[in-house]
Amino acid sequence: MTHDEIYERITSILKGEEDWITAMATVTCELHNAFEHFHWTGFYRTTSPGILKIGPYQGGHGCLVIPFEKGICGAAARTGETQDVPNVHERPEHIACSSTTNSEIVVPIKKTTGEVVAVLDVDSDRKAAFSNADKQLVEQICDWLGREYHFVEKAIS
């Protein structure tokens, strides 16, 4: 499947779905199984100011809690910007939830107000694993989730 086909598949499956947890679980499953180099795929949700907690994911165990001030996921949540890290060992703030992770991309999901409600984290055991097309797909999905699930604050309170 192409990146465009994966995006269309995800948005088609979730058409009319109102449950945020269902949406996160579905996105995680579809992305994780679509790409061989996506070794850990999952969400961290903003559960209180400055705190991310693990949401639906596929792969080995993830970190349960990540403060906004820590790690690549925290940087994405804190800045509201995508973190594309070809080599996590070159980022001193990287939290090694898995010792095999070598590259990572983390994309924030924002409410229409700009507030970050979650991040989508994709890790790979390979260095520089993620192409520009991978990054654009994950960003496109996160933008769509932010628009489609604008009421998400009800689901995470």
Coordinates of N, CA and C in Angstrom, one line a residue:
M1 N 0.8 -1.2 0.0 CA 0.0 0.0 0.0 C 0.9 1.3 0.0
T2 N 0.4 2.3 -0.7 CA 1.1 3.6 -0.7 C 0.7 4.3 0.6
H3 N 1.5 5.4 0.9 CA 1.2 6.2 2.0 C -0.2 6.8 1.9
D4 N -0.6 7.3 0.7 CA -1.9 7.8 0.4 C -3.0 6.8 0.7
E5 N -2.8 5.6 0.2 CA -3.8 4.5 0.4 C -3.9 4.2 1.9
I6 N -2.8 4.2 2.7 CA -2.9 4.0 4.1 C -3.7 5.1 4.8
Y7 N -3.5 6.3 4.4 CA -4.3 7.4 5.0 C -5.7 7.3 4.6
E8 N -6.0 7.0 3.4 CA -7.4 6.8 3.0 C -8.1 5.6 3.7
R9 N -7.3 4.5 3.9 CA -7.9 3.4 4.7 C -8.2 3.8 6.1
I10 N -7.3 4.5 6.8 CA -7.5 4.8 8.2 C -8.7 5.8 8.3
T11 N -8.8 6.8 7.5 CA -9.9 7.7 7.6 C -11.2 7.1 7.2
S12 N -11.2 6.1 6.3 CA -12.4 5.4 5.9 C -12.9 4.5 7.0
I13 N -12.0 3.8 7.6 CA -12.3 2.9 8.7 C -13.0 3.7 9.8
L14 N -12.4 4.9 10.1 CA -12.9 5.7 11.3 C -14.0 6.6 10.9
K15 N -14.5 6.6 9.7 CA -15.6 7.5 9.3 C -16.8 7.3 10.3
G16 N -17.2 8.3 10.9 CA -18.3 8.3 11.8 C -18.0 7.8 13.2
E17 N -16.8 7.3 13.4 CA -16.4 6.8 14.8 C -16.2 8.0 15.7
E18 N -16.8 8.0 16.8 CA -16.7 9.1 17.8 C -15.8 8.8 19.0
D19 N -15.5 7.6 19.2 CA -14.7 7.2 20.4 C -13.2 7.4 20.1
W20 N -12.6 8.3 20.9 CA -11.2 8.6 20.8 C -10.3 7.5 21.0
I21 N -10.6 6.6 22.0 CA -9.7 5.4 22.3 C -9.7 4.5 21.1
T22 N -10.9 4.3 20.5 CA -11.1 3.4 19.3 C -10.2 4.0 18.2
A23 N -10.3 5.3 18.0 CA -9.5 5.9 16.9 C -8.0 5.7 17.1
M24 N -7.5 6.0 18.3 CA -6.1 5.8 18.6 C -5.7 4.3 18.4
A25 N -6.5 3.4 18.8 CA -6.1 2.0 18.7 C -6.1 1.6 17.2
T26 N -7.1 2.1 16.5 CA -7.1 1.8 15.0 C -6.0 2.3 14.3
V27 N -5.6 3.6 14.5 CA -4.5 4.2 13.9 C -3.2 3.5 14.2
T28 N -3.0 3.1 15.4 CA -1.8 2.4 15.9 C -1.7 1.1 15.1
C29 N -2.8 0.3 15.1 CA -2.8 -1.0 14.4 C -2.5 -0.9 12.9
E30 N -3.2 0.1 12.3 CA -3.0 0.2 10.8 C -1.5 0.6 10.5
L31 N -1.0 1.6 11.2 CA 0.3 2.1 10.9 C 1.4 1.0 11.3
H32 N 1.2 0.4 12.4 CA 2.2 -0.6 12.9 C 2.3 -1.7 11.9
N33 N 1.2 -2.2 11.4 CA 1.2 -3.3 10.5 C 1.5 -3.0 9.0
A34 N 1.5 -1.7 8.7 CA 1.7 -1.3 7.3 C 3.2 -1.2 7.0
F35 N 4.0 -0.9 7.9 CA 5.4 -0.7 7.7 C 6.3 -1.6 8.5
E36 N 7.2 -2.3 7.9 CA 8.2 -3.2 8.5 C 9.1 -2.4 9.5
H37 N 9.4 -1.2 9.2 CA 10.3 -0.4 10.0 C 9.7 0.3 11.2
F38 N 8.4 0.2 11.4 CA 7.7 0.8 12.5 C 7.7 -0.3 13.6
H39 N 8.7 -0.2 14.5 CA 8.8 -1.3 15.5 C 8.1 -1.0 16.8
W40 N 7.8 0.2 17.1 CA 6.9 0.6 18.2 C 6.1 1.8 17.7
T41 N 4.8 1.6 17.8 CA 3.8 2.7 17.3 C 2.8 2.9 18.4
G42 N 2.6 4.1 18.9 CA 1.6 4.3 19.9 C 1.4 5.8 20.3
F43 N 0.5 6.0 21.1 CA 0.1 7.3 21.5 C 0.4 7.5 23.0
Y44 N 0.8 8.8 23.3 CA 0.9 9.3 24.7 C -0.1 10.4 24.8
R45 N -1.0 10.3 25.8 CA -2.1 11.3 25.9 C -1.7 12.3 27.0
T46 N -2.1 13.6 26.8 CA -2.0 14.6 27.8 C -3.1 14.3 28.8
T47 N -2.7 13.9 30.0 CA -3.7 13.6 31.0 C -3.9 14.6 32.1
S48 N -2.9 15.5 32.2 CA -2.9 16.6 33.1 C -1.8 17.6 32.6
P49 N -1.9 18.8 33.0 CA -0.9 19.8 32.5 C 0.5 19.3 32.6
G50 N 1.2 19.2 31.5 CA 2.6 18.9 31.5 C 2.9 17.4 31.6
I51 N 1.9 16.5 31.5 CA 2.1 15.1 31.7 C 1.5 14.3 30.6
L52 N 2.3 13.4 30.0 CA 1.8 12.4 29.0 C 1.8 11.1 29.7
K53 N 0.7 10.3 29.4 CA 0.6 8.9 29.8 C 0.3 8.1 28.6
I54 N 0.8 6.9 28.7 CA 0.7 6.0 27.5 C -0.8 5.7 27.2
G55 N -1.0 5.6 25.9 CA -2.3 5.2 25.3 C -2.2 4.0 24.5
P56 N -3.1 3.7 23.6 CA -3.0 2.5 22.8 C -1.6 2.5 22.0
Y57 N -1.1 1.3 22.0 CA 0.2 1.1 21.3 C 0.4 -0.3 20.8
Q58 N 1.3 -0.5 19.9 CA 1.8 -1.8 19.5 C 3.3 -1.9 19.5
G59 N 3.8 -3.0 20.0 CA 5.2 -3.2 20.1 C 5.5 -3.6 21.6
G60 N 6.7 -3.5 22.0 CA 7.1 -3.8 23.4 C 6.5 -2.8 24.4
H61 N 6.7 -3.0 25.6 CA 6.2 -2.0 26.6 C 6.8 -0.6 26.4
G62 N 5.9 0.4 26.6 CA 6.4 1.7 26.5 C 6.5 2.3 27.9
C63 N 7.1 3.5 28.0 CA 7.1 4.2 29.2 C 5.7 4.6 29.6
L64 N 5.4 4.5 30.9 CA 4.0 4.8 31.3 C 3.7 6.3 31.4
V65 N 4.7 7.0 31.9 CA 4.5 8.5 32.1 C 5.7 9.2 31.6
I66 N 5.4 10.3 30.8 CA 6.5 11.1 30.3 C 6.1 12.6 30.6
P67 N 6.9 13.3 31.4 CA 6.7 14.7 31.6 C 7.0 15.5 30.3
F68 N 6.4 16.6 30.1 CA 6.6 17.4 28.9 C 8.1 17.8 28.8
E69 N 8.8 18.0 30.0 CA 10.2 18.4 30.0 C 11.2 17.3 29.6
K70 N 10.7 16.1 29.5 CA 11.6 15.0 29.2 C 11.4 14.3 27.9
G71 N 12.5 13.9 27.3 CA 12.4 13.0 26.1 C 11.9 13.7 24.8
I72 N 11.9 12.9 23.8 CA 11.5 13.3 22.5 C 9.9 13.6 22.5
C73 N 9.2 12.7 23.1 CA 7.7 12.8 23.2 C 7.4 14.1 24.0
G74 N 8.1 14.3 25.0 CA 7.9 15.6 25.8 C 8.2 16.8 25.0
A75 N 9.2 16.7 24.2 CA 9.6 17.9 23.3 C 8.5 18.2 22.3
A76 N 7.9 17.1 21.7 CA 6.8 17.3 20.8 C 5.6 17.9 21.4
A77 N 5.3 17.4 22.7 CA 4.2 18.0 23.4 C 4.4 19.4 23.8
R78 N 5.6 19.7 24.3 CA 6.0 21.0 24.8 C 6.0 22.1 23.7
T79 N 6.6 21.7 22.6 CA 6.7 22.7 21.5 C 5.6 22.7 20.5
G80 N 4.8 21.6 20.5 CA 3.7 21.5 19.5 C 4.3 21.2 18.1
E81 N 5.5 20.8 18.0 CA 6.2 20.5 16.7 C 6.6 19.1 16.5
T82 N 6.6 18.6 15.3 CA 7.1 17.3 15.0 C 8.6 17.1 15.4
Q83 N 8.9 16.0 16.0 CA 10.3 15.7 16.3 C 10.7 14.5 15.4
D84 N 11.5 14.7 14.5 CA 12.0 13.7 13.6 C 13.5 13.5 13.9
V85 N 13.8 12.3 14.5 CA 15.1 12.1 15.1 C 15.7 10.8 14.4
P86 N 16.6 11.1 13.4 CA 17.2 9.9 12.7 C 18.1 9.1 13.6
N87 N 18.7 9.6 14.6 CA 19.5 8.9 15.5 C 19.3 9.4 17.0
V88 N 18.5 8.6 17.7 CA 18.1 9.0 19.1 C 19.3 9.1 20.0
H89 N 20.4 8.5 19.7 CA 21.6 8.5 20.6 C 22.3 9.8 20.5
E90 N 21.9 10.7 19.5 CA 22.5 12.0 19.4 C 21.7 13.1 20.1
R91 N 20.6 12.6 20.7 CA 19.7 13.6 21.5 C 19.8 13.2 23.0
P92 N 20.5 13.9 23.8 CA 20.7 13.6 25.2 C 19.4 13.4 26.0
E93 N 18.4 14.1 25.5 CA 17.1 14.1 26.3 C 16.3 12.8 26.0
H94 N 16.7 12.0 25.0 CA 16.0 10.8 24.6 C 15.8 9.9 25.8
I95 N 14.6 9.4 26.0 CA 14.3 8.4 27.1 C 14.3 7.1 26.4
A96 N 15.1 6.2 26.9 CA 15.2 4.8 26.3 C 14.2 3.9 26.9
C97 N 12.9 4.0 26.4 CA 11.9 3.1 26.8 C 12.3 1.7 26.3
S98 N 12.9 1.6 25.1 CA 13.4 0.4 24.5 C 14.9 0.6 24.2
S99 N 15.7 -0.3 24.6 CA 17.1 -0.2 24.3 C 17.5 -0.4 22.8
T100 N 16.5 -0.9 22.1 CA 16.8 -1.2 20.6 C 16.4 -0.1 19.7
T101 N 15.7 1.0 20.2 CA 15.3 2.1 19.4 C 16.5 2.9 18.9
N102 N 16.5 3.2 17.6 CA 17.6 4.0 17.0 C 17.1 5.2 16.4
S103 N 15.9 5.3 15.9 CA 15.3 6.5 15.3 C 13.8 6.6 15.8
E104 N 13.3 7.8 15.7 CA 12.0 8.1 16.3 C 11.4 9.3 15.6
I105 N 10.1 9.2 15.4 CA 9.4 10.4 14.9 C 8.2 10.5 15.9
V106 N 8.0 11.8 16.4 CA 6.9 12.0 17.3 C 6.1 13.3 16.7
V107 N 4.8 13.1 16.6 CA 4.0 14.2 16.0 C 2.9 14.5 17.0
P108 N 2.7 15.8 17.3 CA 1.7 16.2 18.3 C 0.3 16.2 17.6
I109 N -0.7 16.0 18.4 CA -2.1 16.1 18.0 C -2.7 17.2 18.8
K110 N -3.2 18.2 18.1 CA -3.7 19.4 18.7 C -5.2 19.6 18.6
K111 N -5.8 20.2 19.6 CA -7.2 20.7 19.5 C -7.2 21.9 18.6
T112 N -8.3 22.3 18.2 CA -8.4 23.5 17.3 C -7.8 24.7 17.9
T113 N -7.7 24.7 19.3 CA -7.1 25.8 20.0 C -5.6 25.8 20.0
G114 N -5.0 24.7 19.5 CA -3.6 24.6 19.4 C -3.0 23.8 20.6
E115 N -3.9 23.5 21.6 CA -3.4 22.7 22.8 C -3.1 21.3 22.3
V116 N -2.0 20.8 22.8 CA -1.6 19.4 22.5 C -2.3 18.4 23.4
V117 N -3.1 17.5 22.8 CA -3.9 16.6 23.6 C -3.2 15.2 23.6
A118 N -2.3 15.0 22.7 CA -1.6 13.7 22.6 C -0.5 13.8 21.6
V119 N 0.4 12.8 21.6 CA 1.4 12.7 20.6 C 1.4 11.3 20.0
L120 N 1.7 11.1 18.8 CA 1.8 9.8 18.1 C 3.3 9.6 18.0
D121 N 3.8 8.5 18.6 CA 5.2 8.2 18.6 C 5.5 6.9 17.8
V122 N 6.4 7.0 16.9 CA 6.8 5.8 16.1 C 8.3 5.7 16.2
D123 N 8.7 4.5 16.7 CA 10.1 4.2 16.9 C 10.6 3.1 15.9
S124 N 11.8 3.1 15.6 CA 12.4 2.1 14.7 C 13.7 1.6 15.3
D125 N 14.0 0.3 15.1 CA 15.3 -0.2 15.5 C 16.4 0.2 14.5
R126 N 16.0 0.8 13.4 CA 17.0 1.2 12.3 C 17.3 2.7 12.5
K127 N 18.5 3.1 12.2 CA 18.8 4.5 12.2 C 18.3 5.1 11.0
A128 N 17.9 6.4 11.1 CA 17.3 7.1 9.9 C 16.3 6.3 9.1
A129 N 15.4 5.7 9.9 CA 14.4 4.8 9.3 C 13.3 5.5 8.5
F130 N 13.0 6.7 8.9 CA 11.8 7.3 8.4 C 12.0 8.3 7.3
S131 N 11.3 8.0 6.2 CA 11.4 8.8 5.0 C 10.5 10.1 5.2
N132 N 10.7 11.0 4.3 CA 9.8 12.2 4.3 C 8.4 11.8 4.1
A133 N 8.1 10.8 3.3 CA 6.8 10.3 3.1 C 6.2 9.8 4.3
D134 N 7.0 9.1 5.1 CA 6.5 8.5 6.4 C 6.1 9.7 7.4
K135 N 7.0 10.7 7.4 CA 6.8 11.9 8.3 C 5.5 12.6 7.8
Q136 N 5.3 12.8 6.5 CA 4.2 13.5 6.0 C 2.9 12.7 6.3
L137 N 2.9 11.4 6.2 CA 1.8 10.5 6.5 C 1.4 10.7 8.0
V138 N 2.3 10.5 8.9 CA 2.0 10.6 10.3 C 1.5 12.0 10.7
E139 N 2.1 13.1 10.1 CA 1.6 14.4 10.3 C 0.2 14.6 9.8
Q140 N -0.1 14.1 8.6 CA -1.4 14.2 8.0 C -2.4 13.5 8.9
I141 N -2.1 12.3 9.4 CA -3.0 11.5 10.3 C -3.3 12.3 11.5
C142 N -2.2 12.9 12.1 CA -2.4 13.6 13.4 C -3.2 14.9 13.2
D143 N -3.0 15.6 12.1 CA -3.8 16.8 11.7 C -5.2 16.4 11.6
W144 N -5.5 15.3 10.9 CA -6.9 14.8 10.8 C -7.5 14.4 12.1
L145 N -6.7 13.7 12.9 CA -7.2 13.4 14.3 C -7.6 14.6 15.1
G146 N -6.7 15.6 15.0 CA -7.0 16.9 15.8 C -8.3 17.5 15.3
R147 N -8.5 17.5 14.0 CA -9.8 18.1 13.5 C -11.0 17.2 13.8
E148 N -10.8 15.9 13.5 CA -12.0 15.0 13.6 C -12.4 14.8 15.0
Y149 N -11.4 14.8 15.9 CA -11.7 14.5 17.4 C -11.5 15.8 18.2
H150 N -12.0 16.9 17.7 CA -11.9 18.2 18.4 C -12.5 18.2 19.8
F151 N -13.4 17.2 20.0 CA -14.0 17.1 21.3 C -13.2 16.3 22.3
V152 N -12.0 15.9 21.9 CA -11.2 14.9 22.6 C -11.0 15.3 24.1
E153 N -11.1 16.5 24.5 CA -10.9 16.9 25.9 C -11.9 16.2 26.8
K154 N -13.1 15.8 26.3 CA -14.1 15.1 27.1 C -13.6 13.7 27.3
A155 N -12.9 13.1 26.3 CA -12.4 11.7 26.4 C -11.2 11.5 27.3
I156 N -10.5 12.6 27.6 CA -9.3 12.4 28.4 C -9.4 13.0 29.8
S157 N -10.5 13.5 30.1 CA -10.6 14.2 31.5 C -11.1 13.2 32.5

